[in-house]
Amino acid sequence: MEILIAVFIGFILDLVFGDPQWLPHPVRLIGFLIAKGEKVIRKMFPESKNGEIVGGVILTLTIITFAFIVPVLILYFAGKVSPILKIAIHTIFCYQILAAKSLRTESMRVYYQLKNNDITNARKYLSWIVGRDTESLTEEGITKAAVETIAENTSDGVIAPLIFLVLGGAPLGFLYKAVNTLDSMIGYKNEKYLYFGRFVAKLDDVFNFIPAIISAYIMIGASFLTGLDYKNAYKIYRRDKRNHSSPNSAKTEAVCAGALNVLLAGDAYYFGKLVKKQTIGDNNRAIEVKDILITNRLMYVTAISAVVLMCGIRLIIII
């Protein structure tokens, strides 16, 4: 029951407060440790394919072990002091693991700049939440990129953490966030990280495989609840769910593209180089700035549906 209470209240806190910059955040600590750990490990192993692969494995296992063990110990000792203190800390941990409000806040910055016809600042704020080059994007390109990142992060920033939290509380949630953060920092297929980040990139794919499918189906249901084209959402999901280099990234993007009846993905520039990518969805209508707002609404309804569904299932199992 403790996990249910912590997850549910933590979810509400995230929806209300988001991620205040002044509040120390465990994920920032994980990111700091990854950066420092990478420097140390690269000095320890030779600059060869095998050396980088082994180094990447060691860094990954060290970070995810730390991310799991530390909250286990904190919650254990908090429980020795007071059960109420343990639940309070557990709730704060769950709150910090979730990112629905943060995702909305960052993407809405882009929305407001576009509404004010400020393309320069829209590109700047977009660059904070996407990996592609944003300097030459048009209003349409900016809008499409914002919608894509909301849709994709609905899975790995909101629903997947919820699943791990419901399964194993904050320790398992932090373990997932560690894998996710490692992948976002070293899981690139460029010259620097091709071998060093290979292990965590594959691990992230494994961790997100089932959550991405669950996220997609919950989002299809949310499309119905929000009055969007849920039938087309299901159709495009079935057709385009593999239209991405990552086995998981296209799933919620496909649902979103279908629900909005727009075309997403396609070629994009990364670090000055054109990357050829498959498209997702159909070009039934031109994407509009308001679609950022609509996608955020879809993300929120998906998140609320997920927490009710998963907490309900866990409650039934407990009873």
Coordinates of C-alpha atoms in Angstrom, one line a residue:
M1 CA 0.0 0.0 0.0
E2 CA 3.0 2.3 0.7
I3 CA 4.0 2.2 -3.0
L4 CA 0.4 3.0 -4.1
I5 CA 0.2 6.0 -1.8
A6 CA 3.7 7.3 -2.8
V7 CA 3.0 6.9 -6.5
F8 CA -0.4 8.5 -6.5
I9 CA 0.5 11.5 -4.4
G10 CA 3.8 11.9 -6.2
F11 CA 1.9 12.0 -9.5
I12 CA -0.4 14.7 -8.2
L13 CA 2.6 16.7 -6.9
D14 CA 4.2 16.4 -10.4
L15 CA 1.1 17.7 -12.1
V16 CA 0.9 20.6 -9.7
F17 CA 4.5 21.7 -9.2
G18 CA 6.5 20.1 -12.0
D19 CA 10.3 20.3 -11.6
P20 CA 11.3 23.6 -9.8
Q21 CA 14.9 24.6 -10.8
W22 CA 15.7 25.5 -7.1
L23 CA 14.8 22.0 -5.9
P24 CA 17.8 19.6 -5.8
H25 CA 17.0 16.7 -8.2
P26 CA 18.4 13.2 -8.0
V27 CA 18.4 12.8 -11.8
R28 CA 20.8 15.8 -12.0
L29 CA 23.0 14.0 -9.6
I30 CA 22.8 10.9 -11.8
G31 CA 23.8 13.0 -14.8
F32 CA 26.7 14.5 -12.9
L33 CA 28.0 11.1 -11.8
I34 CA 27.7 9.8 -15.4
A35 CA 29.8 12.7 -16.7
K36 CA 32.4 12.3 -14.0
G37 CA 32.4 8.5 -14.3
E38 CA 32.9 8.6 -18.1
K39 CA 36.0 10.7 -17.7
V40 CA 37.5 8.3 -15.1
I41 CA 36.6 5.1 -17.0
R42 CA 37.9 6.4 -20.3
K43 CA 41.3 6.9 -18.7
M44 CA 41.3 3.3 -17.3
F45 CA 40.5 1.5 -20.6
P46 CA 42.3 1.6 -23.9
E47 CA 40.8 3.5 -26.9
S48 CA 39.8 0.4 -28.7
K49 CA 36.4 -1.2 -29.6
N50 CA 36.6 -3.8 -26.8
G51 CA 38.0 -1.3 -24.3
E52 CA 35.2 1.2 -24.9
I53 CA 32.5 -1.5 -24.8
V54 CA 33.8 -2.8 -21.5
G55 CA 34.2 0.7 -20.1
G56 CA 30.6 1.5 -21.1
V57 CA 29.3 -1.7 -19.4
I58 CA 31.2 -0.9 -16.2
L59 CA 29.9 2.7 -16.1
T60 CA 26.3 1.6 -16.8
L61 CA 26.3 -1.2 -14.2
T62 CA 27.9 1.2 -11.6
I63 CA 25.4 4.0 -12.1
I64 CA 22.3 1.8 -12.2
T65 CA 23.4 -0.1 -9.1
F66 CA 24.0 3.2 -7.3
A67 CA 20.6 4.6 -8.4
F68 CA 18.9 1.5 -7.0
I69 CA 20.8 0.9 -3.8
V70 CA 20.8 4.5 -2.5
P71 CA 17.0 4.9 -2.3
V72 CA 16.7 1.4 -0.9
L73 CA 19.0 2.4 2.0
I74 CA 17.4 5.8 2.5
L75 CA 13.9 4.3 2.7
Y76 CA 15.1 1.5 5.0
F77 CA 16.6 3.9 7.5
A78 CA 13.7 6.3 7.2
G79 CA 11.4 3.4 8.1
K80 CA 13.5 2.8 11.2
V81 CA 12.8 6.4 12.3
S82 CA 9.1 6.6 11.4
P83 CA 6.7 4.9 8.9
I84 CA 5.3 8.3 8.1
L85 CA 8.7 9.7 7.3
K86 CA 9.4 6.7 5.0
I87 CA 6.1 7.3 3.1
A88 CA 6.8 11.0 2.9
I89 CA 10.3 10.5 1.4
H90 CA 9.0 7.7 -0.9
T91 CA 6.4 10.2 -2.2
I92 CA 9.0 12.9 -2.8
F93 CA 11.1 10.3 -4.7
C94 CA 8.2 9.3 -6.9
Y95 CA 7.4 13.0 -7.5
Q96 CA 10.9 13.6 -8.7
I97 CA 11.0 10.6 -11.0
L98 CA 7.9 11.8 -13.0
A99 CA 8.1 14.5 -15.6
A100 CA 4.6 15.2 -17.1
K101 CA 4.4 18.9 -15.9
S102 CA 8.0 19.5 -16.9
L103 CA 7.4 18.1 -20.4
R104 CA 4.4 20.4 -20.8
T105 CA 6.2 23.5 -19.4
E106 CA 9.2 23.1 -21.7
S107 CA 7.1 22.5 -24.8
M108 CA 4.6 25.3 -24.0
R109 CA 7.6 27.7 -24.0
V110 CA 7.9 26.9 -27.7
Y111 CA 4.2 27.2 -28.2
Y112 CA 4.0 30.7 -26.7
Q113 CA 7.0 32.0 -28.8
L114 CA 5.4 30.7 -32.0
K115 CA 2.1 32.4 -31.0
N116 CA 4.1 35.6 -30.6
N117 CA 5.7 35.0 -34.0
D118 CA 9.1 34.9 -32.4
I119 CA 10.8 32.2 -34.4
T120 CA 14.3 32.8 -33.0
N121 CA 13.2 32.2 -29.4
A122 CA 11.0 29.3 -30.4
R123 CA 14.1 27.6 -32.0
K124 CA 16.1 28.3 -28.8
Y125 CA 13.5 26.8 -26.5
L126 CA 13.0 23.9 -28.8
S127 CA 16.7 23.1 -28.7
W128 CA 16.4 22.5 -25.0
I129 CA 14.1 19.5 -25.5
V130 CA 15.2 18.0 -28.8
G131 CA 18.4 16.6 -30.1
R132 CA 18.2 17.8 -33.7
D133 CA 19.6 21.1 -35.1
T134 CA 17.0 23.8 -34.7
E135 CA 18.8 26.9 -36.2
S136 CA 17.1 26.8 -39.6
L137 CA 13.7 25.2 -38.7
T138 CA 10.6 26.9 -40.0
E139 CA 7.4 27.4 -37.9
E140 CA 6.1 24.1 -39.3
G141 CA 9.4 22.3 -38.5
I142 CA 9.5 23.7 -35.0
T143 CA 5.9 22.7 -34.4
K144 CA 6.4 19.2 -35.7
A145 CA 9.5 18.7 -33.6
A146 CA 7.7 19.9 -30.5
V147 CA 4.8 17.5 -31.1
E148 CA 7.2 14.6 -31.8
T149 CA 9.1 15.1 -28.5
I150 CA 5.9 15.4 -26.4
A151 CA 4.6 12.2 -28.0
E152 CA 7.8 10.3 -27.6
N153 CA 8.5 11.5 -24.1
T154 CA 4.9 10.6 -23.0
S155 CA 6.3 7.0 -23.0
D156 CA 9.9 7.3 -21.6
G157 CA 9.3 10.4 -19.4
V158 CA 5.9 9.6 -18.0
I159 CA 4.3 6.2 -18.5
A160 CA 7.5 4.0 -18.4
P161 CA 8.6 5.6 -15.0
L162 CA 5.0 5.1 -13.7
I163 CA 5.2 1.4 -14.6
F164 CA 8.5 0.9 -12.9
L165 CA 7.3 2.8 -9.8
V166 CA 4.1 0.8 -9.5
L167 CA 6.2 -2.5 -9.9
G168 CA 8.9 -1.7 -7.5
G169 CA 8.6 1.8 -5.9
A170 CA 11.2 4.5 -6.0
P171 CA 14.2 2.2 -6.2
L172 CA 13.1 0.6 -9.4
G173 CA 11.9 4.0 -10.7
F174 CA 15.4 5.5 -10.1
L175 CA 17.0 2.5 -11.7
Y176 CA 14.9 3.1 -14.8
K177 CA 15.7 6.8 -14.8
A178 CA 19.4 6.0 -14.5
V179 CA 19.2 3.8 -17.6
N180 CA 17.2 6.5 -19.4
T181 CA 19.7 9.2 -18.4
L182 CA 22.7 7.1 -19.4
D183 CA 21.1 6.5 -22.8
S184 CA 20.4 10.2 -23.3
M185 CA 24.1 11.1 -22.4
I186 CA 26.2 8.3 -24.0
G187 CA 23.8 6.2 -26.1
Y188 CA 24.6 7.9 -29.3
K189 CA 25.7 6.2 -32.6
N190 CA 28.4 8.7 -33.3
E191 CA 32.1 8.2 -33.4
K192 CA 32.6 9.1 -29.7
Y193 CA 29.9 6.8 -28.3
L194 CA 29.3 4.1 -30.9
Y195 CA 31.0 1.5 -28.7
F196 CA 31.1 3.1 -25.3
G197 CA 27.4 3.7 -25.3
R198 CA 26.4 0.5 -27.1
F199 CA 25.5 -1.5 -24.0
V200 CA 23.2 1.1 -22.4
A201 CA 21.6 1.9 -25.7
K202 CA 20.5 -1.8 -26.0
L203 CA 19.6 -1.9 -22.3
D204 CA 17.4 1.2 -22.8
D205 CA 15.6 -0.5 -25.7
V206 CA 14.9 -3.5 -23.5
F207 CA 13.7 -1.5 -20.6
N208 CA 11.3 0.6 -22.8
F209 CA 10.0 -2.2 -25.1
I210 CA 6.9 -3.2 -23.1
P211 CA 6.3 0.3 -21.6
A212 CA 6.3 1.7 -25.1
I213 CA 3.6 -0.7 -26.2
I214 CA 1.5 -0.1 -23.0
S215 CA 1.9 3.7 -23.5
A216 CA 0.7 3.5 -27.1
Y217 CA -2.5 1.6 -26.2
I218 CA -3.2 3.9 -23.3
M219 CA -2.7 6.9 -25.6
I220 CA -5.1 5.4 -28.2
G221 CA -7.7 5.3 -25.4
A222 CA -6.8 8.9 -24.4
S223 CA -7.3 9.9 -28.0
F224 CA -10.9 8.7 -27.7
L225 CA -11.3 10.5 -24.3
T226 CA -10.0 13.8 -25.8
G227 CA -12.2 13.7 -28.9
L228 CA -9.3 13.0 -31.3
D229 CA -9.3 10.5 -34.2
Y230 CA -8.7 7.3 -32.1
K231 CA -9.5 5.0 -35.0
N232 CA -6.8 6.5 -37.1
A233 CA -4.5 6.6 -34.1
Y234 CA -4.8 2.8 -33.9
K235 CA -4.5 2.4 -37.7
I236 CA -1.3 4.5 -37.9
Y237 CA 0.1 2.8 -34.8
R238 CA -0.2 -0.6 -36.4
R239 CA 1.3 0.7 -39.7
D240 CA 4.1 3.0 -38.6
K241 CA 5.1 1.8 -35.1
R242 CA 8.5 0.5 -36.5
N243 CA 9.3 3.6 -38.6
H244 CA 12.2 4.7 -36.4
S245 CA 15.8 3.6 -35.8
S246 CA 14.9 2.9 -32.2
P247 CA 12.5 0.0 -31.7
N248 CA 10.4 2.0 -29.2
S249 CA 10.4 5.7 -30.2
A250 CA 7.9 5.5 -33.1
K251 CA 5.1 3.8 -31.1
T252 CA 3.6 6.8 -29.3
E253 CA 4.6 9.1 -32.1
A254 CA 2.6 7.0 -34.5
V255 CA -0.5 7.1 -32.2
C256 CA -0.2 10.9 -31.9
A257 CA 0.3 11.3 -35.7
G258 CA -2.8 9.3 -36.3
A259 CA -4.9 11.0 -33.7
L260 CA -4.0 14.4 -35.1
N261 CA -4.1 13.3 -38.8
V262 CA -0.7 14.8 -39.5
L263 CA 2.7 13.7 -40.8
L264 CA 5.5 13.5 -38.3
A265 CA 9.2 12.5 -38.3
G266 CA 11.1 12.5 -41.6
D267 CA 14.6 13.8 -42.4
A268 CA 16.3 16.0 -39.9
Y269 CA 19.7 17.6 -39.3
Y270 CA 21.8 16.4 -36.3
F271 CA 25.2 18.1 -35.5
G272 CA 25.2 19.6 -39.0
K273 CA 24.5 16.3 -40.8
L274 CA 21.3 15.3 -42.6
V275 CA 19.9 12.1 -41.2
K276 CA 17.4 10.2 -43.4
K277 CA 14.4 9.1 -41.4
Q278 CA 11.1 7.5 -42.2
T279 CA 7.9 9.5 -41.9
I280 CA 5.1 8.6 -39.5
G281 CA 1.5 9.2 -40.2
D282 CA -0.3 10.7 -43.2
N283 CA -0.3 14.3 -44.5
N284 CA -4.0 14.7 -44.2
R285 CA -3.6 18.3 -43.1
A286 CA -0.9 20.7 -42.3
I287 CA 0.4 20.7 -38.8
E288 CA -0.5 23.8 -36.8
V289 CA 0.9 25.6 -33.8
K290 CA -2.2 24.6 -31.8
D291 CA -1.2 21.0 -32.2
I292 CA 1.4 21.5 -29.5
L293 CA -1.4 22.4 -27.1
I294 CA -3.5 19.5 -28.3
T295 CA -0.6 17.0 -27.9
N296 CA 0.0 18.2 -24.4
R297 CA -3.6 17.6 -23.5
L298 CA -3.3 14.1 -25.0
M299 CA -0.2 13.5 -22.9
Y300 CA -1.9 14.6 -19.7
V301 CA -5.0 12.4 -20.3
T302 CA -2.7 9.5 -21.2
A303 CA -0.7 10.0 -18.0
I304 CA -3.8 10.3 -15.8
S305 CA -5.4 7.2 -17.4
A306 CA -2.1 5.3 -16.9
V307 CA -1.8 6.1 -13.2
V308 CA -5.5 5.2 -12.5
L309 CA -5.2 2.0 -14.5
M310 CA -1.8 0.9 -13.0
C311 CA -2.6 1.8 -9.4
G312 CA -6.0 0.2 -9.8
I313 CA -4.4 -3.1 -11.0
R314 CA -1.9 -3.1 -8.2
L315 CA -4.6 -2.4 -5.7
I316 CA -6.6 -5.4 -7.0
I317 CA -3.6 -7.6 -6.7
I318 CA -2.9 -6.5 -3.1
I319 CA -6.6 -7.0 -2.1

